[in-house]
Coordinates of C-alpha atoms in Angstrom, one line a residue:
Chain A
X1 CA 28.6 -15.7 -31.6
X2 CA 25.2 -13.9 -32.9
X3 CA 23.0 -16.5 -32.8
X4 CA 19.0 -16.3 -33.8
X5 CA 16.9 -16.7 -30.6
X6 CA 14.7 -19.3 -31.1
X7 CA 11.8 -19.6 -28.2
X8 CA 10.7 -22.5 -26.6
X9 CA 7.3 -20.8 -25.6
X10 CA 5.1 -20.1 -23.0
X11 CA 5.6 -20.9 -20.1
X12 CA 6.4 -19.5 -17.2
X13 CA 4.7 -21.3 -14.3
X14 CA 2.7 -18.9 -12.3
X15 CA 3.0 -20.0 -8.4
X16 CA 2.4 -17.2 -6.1
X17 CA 0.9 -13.6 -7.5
X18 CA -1.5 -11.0 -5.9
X19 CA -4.1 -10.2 -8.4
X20 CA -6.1 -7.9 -5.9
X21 CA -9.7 -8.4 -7.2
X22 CA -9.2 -12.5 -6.5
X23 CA -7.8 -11.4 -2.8
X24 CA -10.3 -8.9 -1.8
X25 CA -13.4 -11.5 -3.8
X26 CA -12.2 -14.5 -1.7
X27 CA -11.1 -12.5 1.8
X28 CA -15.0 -12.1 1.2
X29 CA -15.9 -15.2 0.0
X30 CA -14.4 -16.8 3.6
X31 CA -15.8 -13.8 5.6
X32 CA -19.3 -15.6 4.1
X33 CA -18.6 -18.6 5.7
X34 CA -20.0 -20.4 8.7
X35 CA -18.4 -19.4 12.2
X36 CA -16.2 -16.9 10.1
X37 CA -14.6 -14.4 12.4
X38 CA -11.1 -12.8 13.0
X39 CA -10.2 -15.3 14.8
X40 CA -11.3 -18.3 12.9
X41 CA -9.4 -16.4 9.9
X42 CA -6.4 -15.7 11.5
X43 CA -6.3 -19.1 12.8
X44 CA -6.9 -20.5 9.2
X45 CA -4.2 -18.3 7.7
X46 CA -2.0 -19.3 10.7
X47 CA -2.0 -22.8 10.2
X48 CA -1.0 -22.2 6.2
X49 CA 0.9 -18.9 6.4
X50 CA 2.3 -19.6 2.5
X51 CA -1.4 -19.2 1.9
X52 CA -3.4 -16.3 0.1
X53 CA -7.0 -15.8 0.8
X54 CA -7.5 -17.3 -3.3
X55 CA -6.1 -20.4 -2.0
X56 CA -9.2 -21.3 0.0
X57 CA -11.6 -20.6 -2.8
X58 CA -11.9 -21.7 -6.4
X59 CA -10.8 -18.4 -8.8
X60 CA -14.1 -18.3 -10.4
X61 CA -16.0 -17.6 -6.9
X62 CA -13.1 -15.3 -6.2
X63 CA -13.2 -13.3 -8.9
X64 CA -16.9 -13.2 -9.3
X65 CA -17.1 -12.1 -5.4
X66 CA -14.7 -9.3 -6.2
X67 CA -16.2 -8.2 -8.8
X68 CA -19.5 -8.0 -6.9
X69 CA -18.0 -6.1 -3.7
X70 CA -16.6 -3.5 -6.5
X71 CA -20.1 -3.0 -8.3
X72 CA -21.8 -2.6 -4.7
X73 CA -19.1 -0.4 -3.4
X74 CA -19.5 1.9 -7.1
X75 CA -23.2 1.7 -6.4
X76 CA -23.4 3.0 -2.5
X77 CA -20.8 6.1 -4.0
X78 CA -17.1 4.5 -3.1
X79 CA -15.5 4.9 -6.5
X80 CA -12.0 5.0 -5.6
X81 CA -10.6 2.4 -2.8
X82 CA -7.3 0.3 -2.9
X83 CA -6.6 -2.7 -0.5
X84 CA -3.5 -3.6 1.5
X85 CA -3.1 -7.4 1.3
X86 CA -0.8 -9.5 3.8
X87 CA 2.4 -10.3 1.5
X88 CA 1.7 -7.9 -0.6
X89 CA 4.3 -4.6 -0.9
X90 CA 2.8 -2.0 1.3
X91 CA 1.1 -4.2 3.7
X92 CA 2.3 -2.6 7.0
X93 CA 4.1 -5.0 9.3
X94 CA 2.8 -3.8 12.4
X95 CA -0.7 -5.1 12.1
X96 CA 1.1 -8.7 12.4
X97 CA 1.9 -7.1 15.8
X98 CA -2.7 -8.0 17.2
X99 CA -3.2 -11.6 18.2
X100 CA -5.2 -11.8 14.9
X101 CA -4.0 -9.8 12.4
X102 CA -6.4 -8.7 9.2
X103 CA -4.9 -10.4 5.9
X104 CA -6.9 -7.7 3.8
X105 CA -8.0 -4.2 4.4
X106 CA -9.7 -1.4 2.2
X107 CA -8.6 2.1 2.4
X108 CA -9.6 5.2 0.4
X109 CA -7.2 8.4 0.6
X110 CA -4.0 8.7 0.7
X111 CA -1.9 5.9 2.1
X112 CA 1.1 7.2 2.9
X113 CA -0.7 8.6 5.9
X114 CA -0.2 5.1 7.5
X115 CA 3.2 4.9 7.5
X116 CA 3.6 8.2 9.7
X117 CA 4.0 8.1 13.5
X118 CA 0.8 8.1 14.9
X119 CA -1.0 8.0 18.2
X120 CA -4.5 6.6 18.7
X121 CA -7.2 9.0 20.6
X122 CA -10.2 7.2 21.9
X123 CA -12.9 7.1 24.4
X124 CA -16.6 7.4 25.0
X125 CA -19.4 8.2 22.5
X126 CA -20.8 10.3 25.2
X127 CA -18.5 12.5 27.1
X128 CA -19.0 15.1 28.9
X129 CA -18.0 18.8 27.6
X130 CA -14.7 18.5 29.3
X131 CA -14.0 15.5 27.7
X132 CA -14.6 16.7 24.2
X133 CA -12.6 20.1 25.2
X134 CA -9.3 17.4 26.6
X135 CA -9.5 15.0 22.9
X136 CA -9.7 18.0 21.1
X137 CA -6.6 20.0 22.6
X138 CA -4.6 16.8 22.9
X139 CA -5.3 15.9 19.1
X140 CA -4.3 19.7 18.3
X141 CA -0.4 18.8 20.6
X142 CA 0.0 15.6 19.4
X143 CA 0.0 17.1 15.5
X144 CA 1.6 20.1 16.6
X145 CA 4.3 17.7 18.1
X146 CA 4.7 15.7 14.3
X147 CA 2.3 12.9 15.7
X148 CA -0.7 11.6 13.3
X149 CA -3.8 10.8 15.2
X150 CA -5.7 8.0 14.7
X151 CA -9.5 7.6 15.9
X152 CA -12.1 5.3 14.9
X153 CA -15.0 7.8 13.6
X154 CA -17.3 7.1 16.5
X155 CA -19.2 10.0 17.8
X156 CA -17.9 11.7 21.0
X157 CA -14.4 11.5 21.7
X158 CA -13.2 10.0 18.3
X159 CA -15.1 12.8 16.5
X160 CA -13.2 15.8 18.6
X161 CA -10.1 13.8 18.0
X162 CA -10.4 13.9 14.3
X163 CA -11.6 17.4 14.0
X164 CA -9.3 18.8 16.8
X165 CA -6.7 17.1 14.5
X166 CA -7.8 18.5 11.2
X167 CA -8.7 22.1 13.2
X168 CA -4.2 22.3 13.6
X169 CA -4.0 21.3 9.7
X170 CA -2.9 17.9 11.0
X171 CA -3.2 14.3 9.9
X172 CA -5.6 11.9 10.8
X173 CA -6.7 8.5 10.1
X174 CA -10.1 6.7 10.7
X175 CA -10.4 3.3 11.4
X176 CA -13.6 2.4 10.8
X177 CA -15.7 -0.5 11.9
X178 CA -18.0 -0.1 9.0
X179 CA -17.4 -1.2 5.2
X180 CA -16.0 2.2 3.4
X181 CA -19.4 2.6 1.7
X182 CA -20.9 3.0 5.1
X183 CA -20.9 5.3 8.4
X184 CA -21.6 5.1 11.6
X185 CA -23.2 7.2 13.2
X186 CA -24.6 8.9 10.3
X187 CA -24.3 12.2 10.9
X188 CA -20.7 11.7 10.8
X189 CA -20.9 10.9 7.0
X190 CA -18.8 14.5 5.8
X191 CA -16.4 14.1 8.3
X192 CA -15.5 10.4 6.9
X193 CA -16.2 12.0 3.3
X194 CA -13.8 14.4 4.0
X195 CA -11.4 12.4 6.1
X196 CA -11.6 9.8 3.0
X197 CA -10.5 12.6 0.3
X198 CA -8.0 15.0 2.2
X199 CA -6.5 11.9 4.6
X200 CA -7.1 8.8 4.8
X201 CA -10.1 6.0 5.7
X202 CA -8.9 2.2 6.8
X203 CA -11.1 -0.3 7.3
X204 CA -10.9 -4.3 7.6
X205 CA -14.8 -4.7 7.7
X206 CA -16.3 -7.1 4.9
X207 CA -19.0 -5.7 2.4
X208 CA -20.6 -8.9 1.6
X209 CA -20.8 -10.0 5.3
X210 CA -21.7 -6.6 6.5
X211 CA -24.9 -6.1 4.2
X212 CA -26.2 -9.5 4.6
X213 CA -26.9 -8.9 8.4
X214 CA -30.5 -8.6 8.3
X215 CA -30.1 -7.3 12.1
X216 CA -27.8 -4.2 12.5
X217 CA -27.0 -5.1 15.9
X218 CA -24.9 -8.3 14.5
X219 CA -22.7 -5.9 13.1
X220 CA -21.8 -4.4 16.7
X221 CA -18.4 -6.8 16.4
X222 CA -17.0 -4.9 14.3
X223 CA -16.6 -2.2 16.4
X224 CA -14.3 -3.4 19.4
X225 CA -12.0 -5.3 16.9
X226 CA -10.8 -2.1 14.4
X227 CA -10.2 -1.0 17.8
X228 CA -7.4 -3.4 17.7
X229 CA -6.4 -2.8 14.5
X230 CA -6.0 1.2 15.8
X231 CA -3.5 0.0 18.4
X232 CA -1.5 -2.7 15.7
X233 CA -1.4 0.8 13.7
X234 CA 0.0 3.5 16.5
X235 CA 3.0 3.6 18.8
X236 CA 0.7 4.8 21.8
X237 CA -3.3 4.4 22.9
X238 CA -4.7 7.6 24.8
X239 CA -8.0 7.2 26.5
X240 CA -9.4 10.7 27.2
X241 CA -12.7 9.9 28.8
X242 CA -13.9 6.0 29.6
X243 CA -17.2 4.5 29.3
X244 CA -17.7 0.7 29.8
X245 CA -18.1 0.5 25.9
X246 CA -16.0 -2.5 24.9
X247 CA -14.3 -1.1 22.2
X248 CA -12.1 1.5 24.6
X249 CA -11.1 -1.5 26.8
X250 CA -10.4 -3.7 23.7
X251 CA -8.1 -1.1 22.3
X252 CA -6.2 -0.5 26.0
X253 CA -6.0 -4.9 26.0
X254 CA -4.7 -4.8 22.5
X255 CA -2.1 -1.8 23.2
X256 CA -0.6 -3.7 26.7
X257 CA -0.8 -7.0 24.7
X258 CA 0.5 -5.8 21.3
X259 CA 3.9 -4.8 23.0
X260 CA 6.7 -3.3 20.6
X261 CA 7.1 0.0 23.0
X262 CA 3.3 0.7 22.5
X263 CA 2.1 2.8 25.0
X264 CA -0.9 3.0 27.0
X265 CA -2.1 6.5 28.0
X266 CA -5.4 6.5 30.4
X267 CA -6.4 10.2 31.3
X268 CA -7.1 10.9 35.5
X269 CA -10.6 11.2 34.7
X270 CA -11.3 7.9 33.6
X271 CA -9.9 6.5 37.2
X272 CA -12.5 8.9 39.0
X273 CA -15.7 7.5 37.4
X274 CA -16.4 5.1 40.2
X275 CA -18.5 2.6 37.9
X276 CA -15.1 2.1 36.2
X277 CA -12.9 -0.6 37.6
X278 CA -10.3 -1.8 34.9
X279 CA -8.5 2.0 34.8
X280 CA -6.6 0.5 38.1
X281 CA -6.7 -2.9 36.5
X282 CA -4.5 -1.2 33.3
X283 CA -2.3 0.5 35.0
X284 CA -1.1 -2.1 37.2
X285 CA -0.2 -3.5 34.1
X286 CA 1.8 -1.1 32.4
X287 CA -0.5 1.7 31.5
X288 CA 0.5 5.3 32.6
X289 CA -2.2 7.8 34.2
X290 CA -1.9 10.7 33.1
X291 CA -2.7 14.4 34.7
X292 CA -1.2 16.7 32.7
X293 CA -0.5 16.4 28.3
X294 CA 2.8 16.8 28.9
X295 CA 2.9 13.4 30.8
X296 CA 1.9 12.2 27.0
X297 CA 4.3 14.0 24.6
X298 CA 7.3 13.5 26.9
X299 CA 6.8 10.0 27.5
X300 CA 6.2 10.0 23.5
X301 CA 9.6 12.0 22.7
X302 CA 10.2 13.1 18.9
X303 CA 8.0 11.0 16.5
X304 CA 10.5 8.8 14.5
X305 CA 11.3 7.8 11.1
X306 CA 9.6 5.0 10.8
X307 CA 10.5 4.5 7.1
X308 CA 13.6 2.2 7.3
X309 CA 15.3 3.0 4.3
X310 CA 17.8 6.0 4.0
X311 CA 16.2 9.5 3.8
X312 CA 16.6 11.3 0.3
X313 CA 20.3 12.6 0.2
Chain B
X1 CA 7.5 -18.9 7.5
X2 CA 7.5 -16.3 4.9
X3 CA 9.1 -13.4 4.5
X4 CA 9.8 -12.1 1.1
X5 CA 6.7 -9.8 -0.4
X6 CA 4.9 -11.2 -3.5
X7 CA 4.6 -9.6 -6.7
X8 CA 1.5 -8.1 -7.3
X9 CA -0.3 -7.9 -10.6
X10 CA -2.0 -5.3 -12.6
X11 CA -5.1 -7.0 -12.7
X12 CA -9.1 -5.3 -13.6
X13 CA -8.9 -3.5 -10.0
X14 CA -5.7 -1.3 -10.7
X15 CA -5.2 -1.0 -14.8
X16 CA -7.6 1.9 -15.0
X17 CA -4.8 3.5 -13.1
X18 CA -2.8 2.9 -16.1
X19 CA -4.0 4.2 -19.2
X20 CA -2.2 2.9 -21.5
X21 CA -2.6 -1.0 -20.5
X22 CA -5.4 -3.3 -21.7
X23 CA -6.3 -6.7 -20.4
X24 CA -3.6 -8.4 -22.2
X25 CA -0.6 -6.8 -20.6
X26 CA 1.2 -8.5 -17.7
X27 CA 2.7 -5.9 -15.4
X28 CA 3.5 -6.4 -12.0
X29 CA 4.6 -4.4 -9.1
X30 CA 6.9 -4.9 -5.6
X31 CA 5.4 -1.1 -4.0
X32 CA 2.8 1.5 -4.4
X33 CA 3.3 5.7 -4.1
X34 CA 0.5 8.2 -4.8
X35 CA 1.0 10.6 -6.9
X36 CA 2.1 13.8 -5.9
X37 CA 0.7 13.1 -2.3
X38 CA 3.5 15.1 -1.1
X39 CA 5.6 12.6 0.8
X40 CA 9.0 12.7 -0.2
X41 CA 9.6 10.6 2.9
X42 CA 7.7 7.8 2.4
X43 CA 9.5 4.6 2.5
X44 CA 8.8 4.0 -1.6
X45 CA 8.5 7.7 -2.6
X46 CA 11.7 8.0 -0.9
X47 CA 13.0 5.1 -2.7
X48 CA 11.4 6.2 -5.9
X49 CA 13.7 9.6 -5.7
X50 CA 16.6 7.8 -4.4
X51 CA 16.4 5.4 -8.0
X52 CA 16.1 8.7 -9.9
X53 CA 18.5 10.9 -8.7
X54 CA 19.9 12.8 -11.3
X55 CA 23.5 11.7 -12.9
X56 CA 24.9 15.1 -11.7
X57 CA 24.6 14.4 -8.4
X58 CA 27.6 11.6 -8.7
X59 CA 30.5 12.2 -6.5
X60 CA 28.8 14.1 -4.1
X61 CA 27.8 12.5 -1.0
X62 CA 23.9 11.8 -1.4
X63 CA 24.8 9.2 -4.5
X64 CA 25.4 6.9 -1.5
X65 CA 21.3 7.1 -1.7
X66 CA 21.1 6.2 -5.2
X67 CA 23.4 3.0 -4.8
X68 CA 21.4 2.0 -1.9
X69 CA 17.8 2.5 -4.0
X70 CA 19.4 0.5 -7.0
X71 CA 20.5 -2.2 -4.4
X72 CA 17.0 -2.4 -2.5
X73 CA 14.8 -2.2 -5.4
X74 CA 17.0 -5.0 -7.0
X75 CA 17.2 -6.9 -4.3
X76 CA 13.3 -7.0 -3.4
X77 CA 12.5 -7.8 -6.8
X78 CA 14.7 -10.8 -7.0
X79 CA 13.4 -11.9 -3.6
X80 CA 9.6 -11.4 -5.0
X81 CA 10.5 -12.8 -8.7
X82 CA 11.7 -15.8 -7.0
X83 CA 8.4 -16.1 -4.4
X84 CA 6.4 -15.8 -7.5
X85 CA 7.2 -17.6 -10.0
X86 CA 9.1 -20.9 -11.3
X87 CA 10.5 -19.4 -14.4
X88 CA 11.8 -21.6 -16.9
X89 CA 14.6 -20.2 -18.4
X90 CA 13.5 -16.5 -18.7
X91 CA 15.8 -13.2 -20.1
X92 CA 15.9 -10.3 -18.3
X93 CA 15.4 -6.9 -20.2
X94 CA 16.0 -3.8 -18.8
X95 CA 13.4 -0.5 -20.2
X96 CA 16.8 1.4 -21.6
X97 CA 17.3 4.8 -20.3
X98 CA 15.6 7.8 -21.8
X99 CA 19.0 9.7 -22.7
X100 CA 21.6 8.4 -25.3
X101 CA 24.9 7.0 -24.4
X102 CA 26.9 10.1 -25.4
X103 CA 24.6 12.2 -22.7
X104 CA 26.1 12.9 -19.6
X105 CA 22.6 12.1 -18.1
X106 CA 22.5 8.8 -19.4
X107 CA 21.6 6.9 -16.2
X108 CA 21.9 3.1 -16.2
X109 CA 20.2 2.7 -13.0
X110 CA 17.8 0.0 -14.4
X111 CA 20.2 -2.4 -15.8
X112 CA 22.1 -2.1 -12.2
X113 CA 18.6 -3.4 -10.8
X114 CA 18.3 -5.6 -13.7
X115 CA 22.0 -7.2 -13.5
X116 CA 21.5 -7.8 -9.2
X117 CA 18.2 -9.5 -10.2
X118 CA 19.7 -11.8 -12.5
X119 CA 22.8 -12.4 -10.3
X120 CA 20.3 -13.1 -7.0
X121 CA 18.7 -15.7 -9.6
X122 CA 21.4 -17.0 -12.2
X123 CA 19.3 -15.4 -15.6
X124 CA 21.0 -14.1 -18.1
X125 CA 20.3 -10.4 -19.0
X126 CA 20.3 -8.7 -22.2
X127 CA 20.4 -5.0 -23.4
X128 CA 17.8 -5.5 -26.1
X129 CA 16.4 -1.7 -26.5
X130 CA 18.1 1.2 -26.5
X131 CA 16.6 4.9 -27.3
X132 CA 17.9 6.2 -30.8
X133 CA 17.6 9.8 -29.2
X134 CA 17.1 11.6 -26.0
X135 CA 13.4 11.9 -24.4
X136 CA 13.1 15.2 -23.6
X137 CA 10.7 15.5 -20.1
X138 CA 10.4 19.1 -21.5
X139 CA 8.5 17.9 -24.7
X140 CA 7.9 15.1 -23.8
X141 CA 4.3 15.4 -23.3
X142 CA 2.6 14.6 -26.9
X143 CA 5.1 12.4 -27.6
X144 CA 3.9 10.3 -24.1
X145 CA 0.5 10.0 -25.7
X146 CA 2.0 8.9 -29.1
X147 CA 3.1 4.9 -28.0
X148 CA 4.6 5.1 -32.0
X149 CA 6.7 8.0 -31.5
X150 CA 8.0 5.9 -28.7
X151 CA 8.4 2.8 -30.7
X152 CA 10.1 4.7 -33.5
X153 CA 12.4 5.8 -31.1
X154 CA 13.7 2.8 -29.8
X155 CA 16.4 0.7 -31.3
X156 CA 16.5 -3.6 -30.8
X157 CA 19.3 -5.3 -30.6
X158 CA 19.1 -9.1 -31.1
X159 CA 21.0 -10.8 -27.9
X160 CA 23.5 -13.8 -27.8
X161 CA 22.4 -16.4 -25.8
X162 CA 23.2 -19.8 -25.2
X163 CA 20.2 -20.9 -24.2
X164 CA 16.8 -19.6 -26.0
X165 CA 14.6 -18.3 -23.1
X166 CA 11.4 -19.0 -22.8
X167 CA 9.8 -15.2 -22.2
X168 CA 11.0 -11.8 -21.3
X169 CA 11.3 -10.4 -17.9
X170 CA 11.2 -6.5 -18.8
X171 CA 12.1 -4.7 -15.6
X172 CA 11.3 -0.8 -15.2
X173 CA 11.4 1.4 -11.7
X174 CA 7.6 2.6 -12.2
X175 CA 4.9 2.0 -14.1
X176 CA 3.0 5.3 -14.4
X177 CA 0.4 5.7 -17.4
X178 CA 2.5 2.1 -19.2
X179 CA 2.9 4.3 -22.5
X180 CA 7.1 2.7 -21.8
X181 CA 6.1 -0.8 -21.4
X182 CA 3.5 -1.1 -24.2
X183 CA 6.3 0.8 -26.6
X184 CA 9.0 -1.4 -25.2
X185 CA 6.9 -4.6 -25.6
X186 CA 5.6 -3.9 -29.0
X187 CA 8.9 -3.7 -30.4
X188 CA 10.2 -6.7 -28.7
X189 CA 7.6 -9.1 -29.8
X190 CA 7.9 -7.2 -33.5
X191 CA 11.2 -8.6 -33.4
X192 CA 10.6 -12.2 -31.6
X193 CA 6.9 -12.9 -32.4
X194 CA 4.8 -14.9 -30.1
X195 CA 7.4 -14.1 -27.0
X196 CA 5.6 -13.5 -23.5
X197 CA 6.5 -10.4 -22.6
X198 CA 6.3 -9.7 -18.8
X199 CA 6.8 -6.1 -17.4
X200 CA 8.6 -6.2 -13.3
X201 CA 8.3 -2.6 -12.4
X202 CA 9.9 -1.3 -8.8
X203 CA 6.8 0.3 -7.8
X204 CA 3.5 1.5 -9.6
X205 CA 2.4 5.0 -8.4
X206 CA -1.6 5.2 -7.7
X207 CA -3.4 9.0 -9.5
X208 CA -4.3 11.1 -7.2
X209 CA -7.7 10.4 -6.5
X210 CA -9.2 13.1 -7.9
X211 CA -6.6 12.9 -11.3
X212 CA -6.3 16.0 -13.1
X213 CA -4.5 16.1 -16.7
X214 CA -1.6 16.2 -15.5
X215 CA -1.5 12.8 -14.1
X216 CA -1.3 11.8 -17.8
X217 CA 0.7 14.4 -19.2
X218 CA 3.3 16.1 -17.1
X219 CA 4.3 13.8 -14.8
X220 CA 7.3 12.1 -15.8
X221 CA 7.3 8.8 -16.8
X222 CA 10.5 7.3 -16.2
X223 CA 13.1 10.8 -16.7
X224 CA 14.6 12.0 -13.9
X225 CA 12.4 14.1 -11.4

């Protein structure tokens, strides 16, 4: 039978969609928030996981607060960014791996970079000239080996890591613990300039939050907790040269803790600077010390897949 | 706890990406690709080719990849349809193909996502549009930037249902400049006036981020590639 459609209109009932302006406006909205921290989020999320960040906050606000974070973004020269949003398609799974995983990140390049093998390359921002030499060669071998290597844009040793990396025509990732729109130190502006353009930028730092510190030094949290999001993003943590600076020690806690095969890679130089204690500490846990680079890529074996759907026929 | 991904929607953030959409389209996407980024193996790139694989590969061993593409894509869209919405009573439309029936590379890959959607979630599905002649990816570059060449060139057919629905869920594999959907939609609601029309695409692919023409002319939209 041809029958006429007739059409009760409207009405689908909208229940759960991801309009990304709300999401990143009211993942900043709560970042604004008394006491708010990853933790406290994480928590909060936790305890309603059918729950997107626009379900704490009325839309208005939300979308109001995005489109603030986009005009201030535009305005310190961050035209193009996208954001990864727990729930969301694309939102990589591992990150629910850290003990508070980010429900929203921002990213500018190309994200497909993210989804390659990679192995994080950290240590001190003040090295000594054979430390810089080691994070360079060992970023040079991982790429050579198919490995992506992931640093967090500091100076020192996450600056020779990235370069080293780009030096072999390799990819790299930097994990920033700065909004997008900002670097840290400065002088390592091109490099995330370029790094954002040719590779690819993460980071899970709030704008709002960020530029309301009227102190700078309130922003140092940052820092030690993208180092947590490095190790949620790689199969393996290598620290080249130590320092007490928390975020190398966060990232080797968050790589024994976050389990799933990760690795922990501490280099023989870091267990002879005597003012250092926890190299020893690590490694009785589970962390491998390592005297030779081959140590590293043999442990590592052949960078897999990690796609998890069928390769193109 | 859950599990199945959400569908996300076109909303002021991403539609510049997408020039031919204005604020009162509703798109929505499962995945993202970049264009052109050169990573044939990420997971949606990869699935992206898998969906498109040309009809002449059939019989050869690699359509195994195709099958599989049709029956993740459908399958993660019925698991994300149903995590977002209550729908009451919708029909699902499938974007036709972009050769004719009588070409050998008439590829109903989108009505194989379309009928595992509606099987996963008990809607009915209707072949409303269908193209009147084949869309040439070699020519078809003006007529991508003329949305009434497109229109012209798509034939409605009026579906038999017994129950009216109450919108239309149009479902595509990827929304690239939305010069398909915006065609696709206009002659649908020419035909039913005041219908909600809602476009479900597979995956949306992100310009490059520094696009060039091409990203508006050469790419193909939804031919095989």
């Amino acid at each position: 039978m041809q029958a006429a459609l007739k059409f009760r209109g409207p009405e689908a009932v909208t229940e759960k969609v991801i309009a990304p302006l709300i999401e990143l406006g009211a993942y900043e909205w709560l970042w604004q928030q008394d006491k708010a921290s990853f933790k406290t989020l994480a928590d909060r999320f936790a305890a309603a996981p059918d729950w997107l960040p626009s379900d704490f906050v009325d839309s208005t606000t939300a979308l109001e607060t995005g489109k603030r974070v986009v005009g201030l973004y535009r305005d310190r020269g961050v035209e193009r960014f996208g954001v990864r949003i727990h729930r969301a398609g694309e939102y990589p799974t591992k990150l629910r791996h850290a003990r508070h995983p980010v429900e929203l990140l921002y990213y500018a390049g190309t994200w497909e970079i993210a989804e390659l093998p990679a192995v994080s390359v950290v240590g001190t921002r003040r090295p000594s000239p054979e430390g810089l030499r080691r994070a360079r060669k060992l970023a040079k071998l991982l790429v050579g080996n198919g490995w992506t290597v992931v640093s967090g844009l500091a100076a020192g040793i996450d600056t020779a890591a990235h370069n080293g990396a780009l030096e072999a025509g390799g990819r790299t990732i930097a994990v920033l613990g700065t909004p997008l729109s900002e670097s840290y130190p400065p002088e390592n502006a091109e490099l995330q300039r370029r790094i954002a353009k040719e590779q690819l930028v993460i980071s899970q730092v709030p704008l709002l939050r960020y530029l309301a510190q009227k102190n700078p030094k309130s922003n140092r949290f940052f820092f030690p907790e993208r180092n947590v999001t490095m190790s949620a993003l790689t199969s393996a943590t290598v620290i080249v040269e130590a320092s007490n600076t928390s975020g190398t020690r966060t990232q080797a806690r968050a790589a024994l803790q976050q389990g799933e095969g990760r690795k922990l890679f501490i280099l023989e130089s870091c267990f002879q600077n005597p003012e250092l204690s926890w190299p020893k500490e690590f490694e009785a846990q589970g962390a491998i010390r390592v005297s030779d680079f081959a140590q590293i890529t043999d442990a590592l074996g052949q960078p897999a897949d990690e796609g998890g759907r069928p390769p193109t026929g | 706890m859950p599990s199945a991904n959400l569908l996300t929607k076109v909303d002021d953030l991403l539609r510049g990406d997408h020039y031919y959409l204005d604020d009162a389209d509703d798109c929505y996407f499962l995945w993202e690709y970049t264009a052109r980024a050169g990573f044939a193996h990420s997971t949606t790139n990869n699935l992206i080719l898998n969906l498109k694989k040309a009809m002449d590969r059939r019989g050869r061993p690699e359509w195994y990849y195709k099958e599989q593409a049709i029956a993740t894509a459908g399958d993660g869209l019925a698991a994300a349809i149903r995590a977002t919405w209550r729908l009451n009573a919708p029909l699902i439309v499938p974007a036709p193909p972009s050769k004719v029936r009588s070409n050998p590379q008439h590829d109903d890959r989108i009505l194989q996502v379309a009928q595992r959607i509606g099987t996963a979630l008990s809607l009915p599905i209707a072949e409303m549009l269908e193209n009147k002649a084949d869309r040439d990816p070699q020519h078809a570059t003006a007529q991508r930037r003329n949305i009434q060449a497109l229109t012209e060139n798509l034939q409605y057919r009026a579906a038999s249902l017994a129950t009216p629905p109450t919108g239309i869920l149009l479902i595509d594999d990827v929304l690239t400049t939305g010069a398909t959907f915006t065609a696709c939609k206009s002659v649908l609601q020419r035909n039913l006036p005041g219908m909600p029309i809602w476009g479900v695409f597979v995956a949306r692919r992100v310009p490059e981020a520094e696009p060039d023409e091409a990203d508006y002319g050469d790419a193909p939209e939804d031919d095989d590639w």
